[in-house]
CSV table of C-alpha atoms in Angstrom, one decimal:
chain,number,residue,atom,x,y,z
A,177,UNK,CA,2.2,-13.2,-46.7
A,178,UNK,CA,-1.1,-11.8,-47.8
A,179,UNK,CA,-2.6,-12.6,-44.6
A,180,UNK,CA,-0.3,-10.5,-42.3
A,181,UNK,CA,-1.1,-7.1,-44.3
A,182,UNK,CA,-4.8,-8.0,-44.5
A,183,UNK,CA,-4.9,-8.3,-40.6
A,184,UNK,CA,-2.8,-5.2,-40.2
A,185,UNK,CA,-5.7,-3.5,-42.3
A,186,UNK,CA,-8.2,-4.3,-39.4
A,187,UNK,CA,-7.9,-2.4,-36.1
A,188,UNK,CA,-8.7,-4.0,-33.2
A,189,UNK,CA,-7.7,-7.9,-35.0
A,190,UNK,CA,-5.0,-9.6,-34.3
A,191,UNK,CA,-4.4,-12.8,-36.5
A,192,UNK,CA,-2.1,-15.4,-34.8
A,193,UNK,CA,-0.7,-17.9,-36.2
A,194,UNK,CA,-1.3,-21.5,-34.0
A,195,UNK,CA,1.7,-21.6,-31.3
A,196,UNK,CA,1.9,-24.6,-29.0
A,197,UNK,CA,0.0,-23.0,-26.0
A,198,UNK,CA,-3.4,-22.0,-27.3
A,199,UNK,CA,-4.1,-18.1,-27.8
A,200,UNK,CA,-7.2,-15.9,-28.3
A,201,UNK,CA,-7.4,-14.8,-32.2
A,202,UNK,CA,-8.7,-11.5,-30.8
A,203,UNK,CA,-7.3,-8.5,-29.2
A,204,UNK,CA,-8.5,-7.0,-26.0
A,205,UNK,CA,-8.7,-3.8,-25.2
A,206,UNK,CA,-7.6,-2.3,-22.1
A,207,UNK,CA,-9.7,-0.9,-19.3
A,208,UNK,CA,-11.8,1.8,-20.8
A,209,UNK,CA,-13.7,4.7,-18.6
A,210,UNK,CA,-15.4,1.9,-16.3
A,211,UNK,CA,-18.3,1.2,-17.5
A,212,UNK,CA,-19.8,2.1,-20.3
A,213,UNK,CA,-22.7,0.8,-23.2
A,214,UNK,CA,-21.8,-2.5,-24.4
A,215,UNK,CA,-19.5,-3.8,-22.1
A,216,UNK,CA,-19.3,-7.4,-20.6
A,217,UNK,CA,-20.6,-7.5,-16.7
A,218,UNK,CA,-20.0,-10.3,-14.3
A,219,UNK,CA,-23.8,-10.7,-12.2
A,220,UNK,CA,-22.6,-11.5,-8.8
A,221,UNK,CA,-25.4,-12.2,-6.8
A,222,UNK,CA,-27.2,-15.6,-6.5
A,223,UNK,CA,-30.4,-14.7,-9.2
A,224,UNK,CA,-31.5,-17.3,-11.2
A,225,UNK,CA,-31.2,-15.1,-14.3
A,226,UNK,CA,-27.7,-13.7,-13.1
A,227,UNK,CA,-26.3,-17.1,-12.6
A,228,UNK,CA,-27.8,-19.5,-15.7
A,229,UNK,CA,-25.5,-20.1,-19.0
A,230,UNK,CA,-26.8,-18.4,-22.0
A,231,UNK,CA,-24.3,-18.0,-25.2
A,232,UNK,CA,-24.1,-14.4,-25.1
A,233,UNK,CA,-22.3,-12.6,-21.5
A,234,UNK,CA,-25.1,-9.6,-19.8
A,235,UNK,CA,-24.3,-6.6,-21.6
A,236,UNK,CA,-24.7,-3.1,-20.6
A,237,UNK,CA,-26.6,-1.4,-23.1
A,238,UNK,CA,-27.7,2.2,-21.2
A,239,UNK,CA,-25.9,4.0,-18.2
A,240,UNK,CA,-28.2,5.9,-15.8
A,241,UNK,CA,-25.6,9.0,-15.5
A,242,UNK,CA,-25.5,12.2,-17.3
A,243,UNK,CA,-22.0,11.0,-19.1
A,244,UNK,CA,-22.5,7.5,-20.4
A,245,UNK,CA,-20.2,6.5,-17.4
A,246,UNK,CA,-20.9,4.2,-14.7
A,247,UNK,CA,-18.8,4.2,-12.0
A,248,UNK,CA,-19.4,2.3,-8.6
A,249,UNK,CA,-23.1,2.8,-7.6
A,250,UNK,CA,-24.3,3.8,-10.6
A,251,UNK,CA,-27.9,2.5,-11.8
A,252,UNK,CA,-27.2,0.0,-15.4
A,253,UNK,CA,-29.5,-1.1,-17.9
A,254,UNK,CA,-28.6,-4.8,-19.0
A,255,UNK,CA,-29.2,-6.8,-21.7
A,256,UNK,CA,-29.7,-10.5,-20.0
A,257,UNK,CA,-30.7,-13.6,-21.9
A,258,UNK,CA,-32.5,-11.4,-24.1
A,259,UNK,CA,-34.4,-9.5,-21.7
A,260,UNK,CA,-33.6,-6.0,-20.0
A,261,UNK,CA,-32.9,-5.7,-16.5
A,262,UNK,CA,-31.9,-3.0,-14.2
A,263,UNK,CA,-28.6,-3.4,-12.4
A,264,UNK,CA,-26.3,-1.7,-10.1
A,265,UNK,CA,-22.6,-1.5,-10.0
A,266,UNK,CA,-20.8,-2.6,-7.4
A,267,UNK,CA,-16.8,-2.7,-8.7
A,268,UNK,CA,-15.2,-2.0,-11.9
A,269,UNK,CA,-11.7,-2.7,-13.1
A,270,UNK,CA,-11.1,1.1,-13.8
A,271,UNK,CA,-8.7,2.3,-10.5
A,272,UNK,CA,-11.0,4.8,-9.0
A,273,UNK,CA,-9.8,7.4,-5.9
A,274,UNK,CA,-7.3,6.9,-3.5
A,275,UNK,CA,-8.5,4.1,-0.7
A,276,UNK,CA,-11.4,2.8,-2.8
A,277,UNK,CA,-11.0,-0.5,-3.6
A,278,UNK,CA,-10.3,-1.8,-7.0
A,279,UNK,CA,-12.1,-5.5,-8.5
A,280,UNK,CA,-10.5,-7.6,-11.1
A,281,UNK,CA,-13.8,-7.7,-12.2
A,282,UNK,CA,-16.2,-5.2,-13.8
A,283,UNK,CA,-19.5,-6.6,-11.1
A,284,UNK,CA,-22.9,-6.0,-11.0
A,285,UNK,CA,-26.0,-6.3,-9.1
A,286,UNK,CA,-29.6,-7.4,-10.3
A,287,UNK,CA,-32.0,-5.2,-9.5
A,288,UNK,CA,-35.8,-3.8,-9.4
A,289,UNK,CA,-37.0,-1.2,-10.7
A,290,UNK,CA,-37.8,0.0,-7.2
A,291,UNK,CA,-34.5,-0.9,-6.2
A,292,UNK,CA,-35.0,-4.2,-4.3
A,293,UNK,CA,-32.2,-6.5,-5.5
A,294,UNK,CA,-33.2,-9.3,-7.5
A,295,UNK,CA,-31.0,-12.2,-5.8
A,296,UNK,CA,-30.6,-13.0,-2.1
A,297,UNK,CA,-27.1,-13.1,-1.4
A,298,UNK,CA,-23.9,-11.3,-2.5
A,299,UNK,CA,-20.9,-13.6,-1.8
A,300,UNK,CA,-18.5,-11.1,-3.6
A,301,UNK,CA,-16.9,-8.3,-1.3
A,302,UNK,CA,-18.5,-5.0,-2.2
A,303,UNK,CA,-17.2,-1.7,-1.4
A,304,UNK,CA,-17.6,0.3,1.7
A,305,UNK,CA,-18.7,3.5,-0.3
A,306,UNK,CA,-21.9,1.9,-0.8
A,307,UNK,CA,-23.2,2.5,2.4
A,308,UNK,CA,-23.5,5.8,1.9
A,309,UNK,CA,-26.3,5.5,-0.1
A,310,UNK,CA,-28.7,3.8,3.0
A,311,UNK,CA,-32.2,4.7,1.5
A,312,UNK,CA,-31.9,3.6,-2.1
A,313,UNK,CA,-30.2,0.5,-2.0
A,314,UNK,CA,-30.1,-0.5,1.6
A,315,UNK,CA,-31.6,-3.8,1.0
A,316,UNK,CA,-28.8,-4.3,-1.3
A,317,UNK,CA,-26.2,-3.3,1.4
A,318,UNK,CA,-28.6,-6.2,4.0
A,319,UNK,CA,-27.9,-8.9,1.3
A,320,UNK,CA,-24.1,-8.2,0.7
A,321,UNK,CA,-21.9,-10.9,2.9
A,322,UNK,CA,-18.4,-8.7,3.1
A,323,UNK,CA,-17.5,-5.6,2.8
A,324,UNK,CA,-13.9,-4.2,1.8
B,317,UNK,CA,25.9,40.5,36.3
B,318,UNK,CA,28.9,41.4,38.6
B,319,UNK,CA,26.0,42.5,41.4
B,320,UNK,CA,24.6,38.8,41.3
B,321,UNK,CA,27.7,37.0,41.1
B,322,UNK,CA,29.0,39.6,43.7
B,323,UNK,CA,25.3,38.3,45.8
B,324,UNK,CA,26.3,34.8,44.7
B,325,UNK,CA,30.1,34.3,46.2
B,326,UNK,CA,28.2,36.1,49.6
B,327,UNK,CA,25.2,32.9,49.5
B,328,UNK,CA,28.3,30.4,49.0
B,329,UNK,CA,30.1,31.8,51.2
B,330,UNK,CA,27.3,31.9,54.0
B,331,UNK,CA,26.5,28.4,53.0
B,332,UNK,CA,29.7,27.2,53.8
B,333,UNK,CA,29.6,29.3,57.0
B,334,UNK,CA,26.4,27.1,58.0
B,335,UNK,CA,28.0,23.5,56.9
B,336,UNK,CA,31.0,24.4,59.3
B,337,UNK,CA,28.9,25.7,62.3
B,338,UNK,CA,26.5,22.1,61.8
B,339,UNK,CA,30.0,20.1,62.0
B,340,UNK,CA,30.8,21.9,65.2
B,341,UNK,CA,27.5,21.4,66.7
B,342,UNK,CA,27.7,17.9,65.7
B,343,UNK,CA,31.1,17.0,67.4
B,344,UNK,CA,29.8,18.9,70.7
B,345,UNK,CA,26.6,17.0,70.9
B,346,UNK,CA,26.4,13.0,72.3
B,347,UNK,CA,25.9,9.9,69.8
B,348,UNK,CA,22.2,9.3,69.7
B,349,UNK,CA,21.5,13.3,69.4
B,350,UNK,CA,23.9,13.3,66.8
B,351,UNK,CA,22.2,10.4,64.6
B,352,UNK,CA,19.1,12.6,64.8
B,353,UNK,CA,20.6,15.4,63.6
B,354,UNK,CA,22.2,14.1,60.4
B,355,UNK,CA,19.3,12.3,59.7
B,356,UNK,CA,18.1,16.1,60.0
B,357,UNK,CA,20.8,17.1,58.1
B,358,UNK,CA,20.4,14.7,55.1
B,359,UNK,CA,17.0,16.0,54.7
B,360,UNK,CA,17.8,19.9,54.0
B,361,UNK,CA,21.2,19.5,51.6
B,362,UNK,CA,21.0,18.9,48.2
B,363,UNK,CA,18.2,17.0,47.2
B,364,UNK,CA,19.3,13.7,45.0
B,365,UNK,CA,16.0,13.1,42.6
B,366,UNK,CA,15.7,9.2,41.9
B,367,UNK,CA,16.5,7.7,38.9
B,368,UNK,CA,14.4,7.7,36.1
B,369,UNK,CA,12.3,4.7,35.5
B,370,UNK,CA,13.3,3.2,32.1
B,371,UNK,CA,9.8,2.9,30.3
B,372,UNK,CA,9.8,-0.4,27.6
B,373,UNK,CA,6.6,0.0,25.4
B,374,UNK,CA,5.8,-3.2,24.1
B,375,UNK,CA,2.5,-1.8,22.4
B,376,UNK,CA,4.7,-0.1,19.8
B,377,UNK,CA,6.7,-2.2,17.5
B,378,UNK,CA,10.4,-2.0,17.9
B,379,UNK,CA,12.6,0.1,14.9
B,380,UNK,CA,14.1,-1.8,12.4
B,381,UNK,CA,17.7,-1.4,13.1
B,382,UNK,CA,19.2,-2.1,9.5
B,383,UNK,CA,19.5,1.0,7.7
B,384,UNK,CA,16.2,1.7,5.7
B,385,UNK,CA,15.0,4.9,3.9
B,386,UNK,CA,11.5,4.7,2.7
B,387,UNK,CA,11.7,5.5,-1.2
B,388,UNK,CA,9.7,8.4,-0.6
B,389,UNK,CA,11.7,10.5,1.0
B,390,UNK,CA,14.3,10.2,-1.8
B,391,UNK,CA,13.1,13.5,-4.1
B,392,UNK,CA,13.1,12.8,-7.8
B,393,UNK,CA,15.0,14.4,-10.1
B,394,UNK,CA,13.3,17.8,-11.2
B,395,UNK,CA,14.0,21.4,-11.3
B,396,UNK,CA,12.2,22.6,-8.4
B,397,UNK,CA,13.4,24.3,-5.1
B,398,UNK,CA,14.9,21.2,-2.6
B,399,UNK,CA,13.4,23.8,0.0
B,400,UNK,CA,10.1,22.3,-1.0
B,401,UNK,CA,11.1,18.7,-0.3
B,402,UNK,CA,12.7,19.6,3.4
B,403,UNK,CA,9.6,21.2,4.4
B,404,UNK,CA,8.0,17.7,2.7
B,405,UNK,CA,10.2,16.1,4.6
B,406,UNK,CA,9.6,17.6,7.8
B,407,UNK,CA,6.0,17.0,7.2
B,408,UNK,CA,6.0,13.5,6.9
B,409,UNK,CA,8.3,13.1,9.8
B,410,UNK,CA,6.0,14.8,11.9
B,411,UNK,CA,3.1,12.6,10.9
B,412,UNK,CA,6.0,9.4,11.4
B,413,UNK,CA,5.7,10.8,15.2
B,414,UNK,CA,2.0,9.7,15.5
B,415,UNK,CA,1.8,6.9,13.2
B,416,UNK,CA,4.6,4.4,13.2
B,417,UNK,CA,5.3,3.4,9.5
B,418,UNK,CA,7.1,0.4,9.7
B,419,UNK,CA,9.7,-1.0,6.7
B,420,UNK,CA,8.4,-2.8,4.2
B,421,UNK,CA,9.1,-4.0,0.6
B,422,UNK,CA,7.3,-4.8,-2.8
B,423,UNK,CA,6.2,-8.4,-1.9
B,424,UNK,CA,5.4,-7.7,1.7
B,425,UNK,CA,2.1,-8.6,3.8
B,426,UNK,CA,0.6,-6.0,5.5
B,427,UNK,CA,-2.7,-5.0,7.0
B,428,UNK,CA,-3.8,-1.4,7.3
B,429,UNK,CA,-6.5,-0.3,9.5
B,430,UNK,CA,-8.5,2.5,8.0
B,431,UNK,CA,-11.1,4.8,9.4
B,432,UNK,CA,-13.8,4.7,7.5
B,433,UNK,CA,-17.4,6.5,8.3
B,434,UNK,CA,-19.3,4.0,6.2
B,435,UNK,CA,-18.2,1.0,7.9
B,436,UNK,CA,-19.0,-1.0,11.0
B,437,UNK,CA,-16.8,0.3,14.2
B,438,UNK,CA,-15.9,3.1,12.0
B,439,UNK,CA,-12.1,0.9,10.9
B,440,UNK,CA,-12.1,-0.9,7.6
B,441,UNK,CA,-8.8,-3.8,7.9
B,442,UNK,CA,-7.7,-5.1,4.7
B,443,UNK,CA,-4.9,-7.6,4.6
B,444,UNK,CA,-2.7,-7.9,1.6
B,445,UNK,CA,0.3,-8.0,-0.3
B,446,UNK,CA,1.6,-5.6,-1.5
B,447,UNK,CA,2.4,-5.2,-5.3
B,448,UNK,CA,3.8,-1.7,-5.8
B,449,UNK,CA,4.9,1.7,-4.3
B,450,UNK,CA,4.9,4.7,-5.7
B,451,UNK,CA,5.1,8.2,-5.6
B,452,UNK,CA,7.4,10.8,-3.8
B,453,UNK,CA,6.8,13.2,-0.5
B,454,UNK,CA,3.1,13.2,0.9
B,455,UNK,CA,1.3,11.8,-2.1
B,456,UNK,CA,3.3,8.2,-1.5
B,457,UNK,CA,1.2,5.4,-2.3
B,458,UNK,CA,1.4,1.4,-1.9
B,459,UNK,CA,-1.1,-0.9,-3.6
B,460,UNK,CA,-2.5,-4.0,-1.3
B,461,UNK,CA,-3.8,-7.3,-3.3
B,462,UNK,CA,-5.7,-10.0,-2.4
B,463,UNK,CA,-8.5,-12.3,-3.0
B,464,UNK,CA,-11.2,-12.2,-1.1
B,465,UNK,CA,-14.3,-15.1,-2.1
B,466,UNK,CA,-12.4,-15.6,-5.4
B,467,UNK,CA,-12.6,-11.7,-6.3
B,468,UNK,CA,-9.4,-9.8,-6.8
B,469,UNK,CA,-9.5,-7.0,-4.8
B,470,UNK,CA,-6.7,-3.9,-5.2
B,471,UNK,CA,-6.8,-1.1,-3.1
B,472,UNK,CA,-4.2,2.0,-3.7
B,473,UNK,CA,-3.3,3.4,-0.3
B,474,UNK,CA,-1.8,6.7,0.8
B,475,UNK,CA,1.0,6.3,3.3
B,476,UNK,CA,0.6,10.1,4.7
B,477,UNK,CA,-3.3,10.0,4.5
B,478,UNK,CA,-4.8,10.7,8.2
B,479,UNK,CA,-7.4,8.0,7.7
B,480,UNK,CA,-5.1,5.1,8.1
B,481,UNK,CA,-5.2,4.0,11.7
B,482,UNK,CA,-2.2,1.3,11.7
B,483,UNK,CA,-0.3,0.1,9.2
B,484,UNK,CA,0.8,-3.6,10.5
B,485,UNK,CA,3.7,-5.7,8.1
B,486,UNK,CA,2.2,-9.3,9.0
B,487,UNK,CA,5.7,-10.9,6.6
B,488,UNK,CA,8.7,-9.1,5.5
B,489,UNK,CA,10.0,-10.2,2.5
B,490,UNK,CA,11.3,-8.7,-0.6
B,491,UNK,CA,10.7,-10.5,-3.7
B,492,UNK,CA,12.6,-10.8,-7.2
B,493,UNK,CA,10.8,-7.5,-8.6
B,494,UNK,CA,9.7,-4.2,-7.6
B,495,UNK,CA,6.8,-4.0,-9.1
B,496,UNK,CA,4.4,-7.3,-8.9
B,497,UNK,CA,2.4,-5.9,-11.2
B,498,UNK,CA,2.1,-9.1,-13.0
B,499,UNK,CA,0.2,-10.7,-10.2
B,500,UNK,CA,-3.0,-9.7,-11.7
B,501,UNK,CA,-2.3,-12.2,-14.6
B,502,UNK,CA,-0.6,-14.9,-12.5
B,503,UNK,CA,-2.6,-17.9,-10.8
B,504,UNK,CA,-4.8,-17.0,-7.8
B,505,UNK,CA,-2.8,-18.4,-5.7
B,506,UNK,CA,-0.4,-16.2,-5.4
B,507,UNK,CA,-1.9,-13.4,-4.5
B,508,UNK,CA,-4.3,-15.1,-1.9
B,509,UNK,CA,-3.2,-13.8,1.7
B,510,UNK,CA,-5.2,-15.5,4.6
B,511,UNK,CA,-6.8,-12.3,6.4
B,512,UNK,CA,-6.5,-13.9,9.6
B,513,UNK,CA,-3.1,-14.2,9.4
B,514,UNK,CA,-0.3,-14.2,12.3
B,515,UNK,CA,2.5,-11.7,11.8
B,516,UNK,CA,5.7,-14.2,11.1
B,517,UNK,CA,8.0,-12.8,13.5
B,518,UNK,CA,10.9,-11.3,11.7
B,519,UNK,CA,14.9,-10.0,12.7
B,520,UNK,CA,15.3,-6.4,13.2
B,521,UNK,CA,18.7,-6.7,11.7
B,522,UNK,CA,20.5,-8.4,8.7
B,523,UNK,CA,19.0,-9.0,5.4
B,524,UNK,CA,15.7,-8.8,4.6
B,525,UNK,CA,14.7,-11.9,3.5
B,526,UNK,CA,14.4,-12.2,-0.6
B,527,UNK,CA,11.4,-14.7,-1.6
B,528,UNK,CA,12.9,-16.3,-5.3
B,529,UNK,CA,9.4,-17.6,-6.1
B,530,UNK,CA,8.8,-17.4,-9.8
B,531,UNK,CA,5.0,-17.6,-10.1
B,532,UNK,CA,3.1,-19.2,-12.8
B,533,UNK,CA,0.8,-17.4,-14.9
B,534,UNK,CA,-2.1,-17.9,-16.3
B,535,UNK,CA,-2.8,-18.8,-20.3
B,536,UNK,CA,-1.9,-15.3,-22.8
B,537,UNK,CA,-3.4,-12.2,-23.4
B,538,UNK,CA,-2.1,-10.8,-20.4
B,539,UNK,CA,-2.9,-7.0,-19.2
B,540,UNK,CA,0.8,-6.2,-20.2
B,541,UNK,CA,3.5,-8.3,-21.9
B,542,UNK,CA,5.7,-8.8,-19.4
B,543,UNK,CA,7.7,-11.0,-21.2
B,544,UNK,CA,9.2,-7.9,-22.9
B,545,UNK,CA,12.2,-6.3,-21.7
B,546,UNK,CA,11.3,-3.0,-20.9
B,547,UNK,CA,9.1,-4.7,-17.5
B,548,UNK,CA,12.8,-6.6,-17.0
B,549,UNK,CA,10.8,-9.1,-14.9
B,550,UNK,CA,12.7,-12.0,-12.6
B,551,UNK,CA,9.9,-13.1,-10.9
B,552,UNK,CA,7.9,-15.1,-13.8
B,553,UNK,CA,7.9,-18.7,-15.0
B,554,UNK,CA,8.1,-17.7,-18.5
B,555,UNK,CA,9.1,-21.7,-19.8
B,556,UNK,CA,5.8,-22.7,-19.0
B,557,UNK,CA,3.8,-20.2,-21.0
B,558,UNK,CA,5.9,-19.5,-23.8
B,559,UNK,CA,7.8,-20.9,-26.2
B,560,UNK,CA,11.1,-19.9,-26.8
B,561,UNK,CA,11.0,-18.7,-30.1
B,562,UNK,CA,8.0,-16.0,-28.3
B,563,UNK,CA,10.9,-15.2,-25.9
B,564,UNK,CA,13.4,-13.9,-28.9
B,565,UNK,CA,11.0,-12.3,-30.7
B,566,UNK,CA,10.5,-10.3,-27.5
B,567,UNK,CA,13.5,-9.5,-27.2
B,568,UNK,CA,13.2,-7.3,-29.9
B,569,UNK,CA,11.7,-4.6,-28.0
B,570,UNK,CA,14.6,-4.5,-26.0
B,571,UNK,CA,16.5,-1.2,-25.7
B,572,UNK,CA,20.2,-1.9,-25.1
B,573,UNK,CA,21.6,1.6,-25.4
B,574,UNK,CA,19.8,2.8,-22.3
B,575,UNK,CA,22.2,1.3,-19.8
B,576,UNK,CA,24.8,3.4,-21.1
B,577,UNK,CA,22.5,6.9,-21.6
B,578,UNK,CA,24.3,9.0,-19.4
B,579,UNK,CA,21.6,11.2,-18.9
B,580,UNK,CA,19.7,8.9,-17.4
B,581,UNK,CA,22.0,8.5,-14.4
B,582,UNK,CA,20.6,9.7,-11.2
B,583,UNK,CA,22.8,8.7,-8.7
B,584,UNK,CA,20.8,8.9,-5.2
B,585,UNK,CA,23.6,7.3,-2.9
B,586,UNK,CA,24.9,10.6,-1.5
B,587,UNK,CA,21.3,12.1,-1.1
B,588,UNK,CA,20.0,9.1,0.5
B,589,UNK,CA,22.6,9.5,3.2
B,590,UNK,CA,22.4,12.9,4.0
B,591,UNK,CA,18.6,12.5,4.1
B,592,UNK,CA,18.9,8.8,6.1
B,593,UNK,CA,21.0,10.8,9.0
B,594,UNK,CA,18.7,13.9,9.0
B,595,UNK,CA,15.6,12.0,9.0
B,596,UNK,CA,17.0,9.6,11.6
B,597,UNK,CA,18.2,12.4,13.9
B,598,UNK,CA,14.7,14.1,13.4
B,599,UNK,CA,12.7,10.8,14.6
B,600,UNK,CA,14.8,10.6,17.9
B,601,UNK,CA,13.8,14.0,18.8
């Protein structure tokens, strides 16, 4: 009885009780303004440092915009296996404009910091917007497989 | 006007003049002289143009013949002038000349060409199925889904937009919902769609056929509980994800008094079938 009213007191917890099919004991929030400091990234090309298990997901931890926004093509700064990398976004859950595609995934690219991607292939479809940028991140565009 | 009809009886009457003196001359003149001269003859009267050739272009895909108004022509109930959405109307019947937008439902597969200046050959195809439609007028959207290398992929299209090149239905089929929002949470493999796919021939007439799949989901939180009431959603397995004691205590949300808010009622028969025979009548121009 106490329990309830103490979880109630926290925002952002849910407390559930055990049900048959398992549940998570935390809430999560919807899809915030893309991608911002601190959230969860999914590495999709084939780096060693992208792809090995480590207890703690990449994190962003600084956008390279003027608003702390990062929308598709946007430089990242993440915090991998306790180092800091550079990365590029290449999708994001957030529904961007008309005819752009949207990922079920917020995804992200390894890079340099003179651009050159870190990986060798990109088996994930990336979007066609990218092209656009040709000088800065054309070798990223020569390793990417598909493009939607 | 009396001085040309008065000119036009004389020209008649001339004519006729002529058409007598020719029978004469015919009767007076011998057999093979007079085979020449109606030959001659048949040449100068009234010219008979042949008959039209009747052209069947197979490029285009035929009409659907059932009776099918795109939702987006229906305007929504608001307090603005209904002179704004004829001139909408008219609009997107003129871009309907050029670009055939074919009948489709929530649950469809379709592929749409775009034109895109980024990519390769300048047209981007994505093939997928489609999950929602929205919006009224112009600004009428439909959202595509698929998976593509086991990544989701969504992508919100304009119907109206002059980018789109061809918009191809691939399967017709209407499914249990009208919004399959609720794919996003489900297994992938329902919203996989083969992008090499072969357009399933379908009838122009009858029923469009209604797909009764109820798709299984993957394990809770999901984006949106769509177990609740207010989604009123058909098209889910709910015995395999929830128990149903979950199922009742979801049912609390539900709002039974809005069936019978009268305010609510927007009846759009009668508009749909004054718009269905105007916009019908416009397209065969």
């Amino acid at each position: 009885m106490a329990l309830p009213r103490l979880s109630r007191s926290f925002t952002g917890l849910l407390v559930e009780t055990s049900y048959l099919i398992h549940q998570r004991t935390f809430s999560v929030s919807p899809v915030a303004a893309a991608i911002q400091k601190l959230t969860r990234v999914r590495v999709v090309d084939n780096s060693s440092l992208g792809n090995t298990p480590y207890h703690r997901s990449p994190r962003v931890i600084h956008v390279y915009t003027k608003n702390g926004v990062g929308k598709v093509g946007d430089k990242v700064l993440l915090a991998i296996k306790g180092q800091k990398k550079k990365a590029l976004i290449v999708g994001h859950k957030m529904p961007g404009e008309c005819m752009t595609p949207r990922f079920d995934s917020n995804n992200v690219v390894l890079i340099e910091d003179n651009g050159n991607p870190t990986g060798t292939r990109i088996k994930v479809p990336i979007p066609a917007q990218l092209r656009k940028m040709e000088g800065d991140y054309s070798k990223v565009l020569a390793i990417a497989s598909s493009f939607v | 006007m009396a001085a040309c009809s008065k000119r036009l009886d004389k020209f008649i009457v001339s004519l006729r003049l002529l058409r007598n003196l020719q029978v004469q001359n015919e009767r007076s003149i011998s057999t093979s002289l007079c085979r020449w001269a109606s030959e001659n003859d048949s040449e100068t009267p009234n010219f008979v143009p042949p008959s039209k050739p009747v052209i069947i272009d197979k490029t285009q895909a035929a009409a659907t013949m059932r009776k099918f108004l795109s939702p987006e022509f229906i305007p929504p109930r608001q307090r603005t002038n209904p002179l704004k959405f004829s001139i909408e109307r008219k609009d997107m019947i003129r871009r309907r000349k050029i670009l055939n937008i074919p009948e489709f439902y929530a649950g469809s597969i379709l592929a749409v060409s775009m034109a895109d200046p980024n990519a390769t050959g300048k047209i981007n195809r994505f093939v997928g199925i489609c999950i929602q439609r929205g919006g009224k007028g112009l600004g009428a959207t439909f959202v595509l889904r698929n998976i593509i290398n086991h990544q989701g992929v969504e992508i919100c299209y304009e119907l109206y937009n002059p980018r789109i090149q061809k918009i191809e239905v691939l399967k017709l089929e209407k499914r249990l919902d009208d919004n399959l929002m609720y794919l996003r949470d489900a297994l992938p493999e329902y919203s996989t769609v083969d992008p090499d796919m072969k357009p399933v021939p379908f009838s122009l007439t009858g029923e469009v056929p209604l797909n009764e799949l109820k798709v299984k989901m993957r394990p809770k939180p999901w984006s949106k509980r769509w177990e609740r009431p207010k989604f009123n959603i058909q098209g889910i397995r709910f015995d395999l994800s929830l128990v149903p004691k979950q199922m009742e205590h979801a049912q609390k949300w539900a709002q039974p008094w809005q069936e019978y808010d009268m305010l609510k009622e927007y009846d759009t028969s009668k508009l749909e079938q004054q718009i269905l025979s105007e916009v019908q009548q416009e397209m065969s121009k």
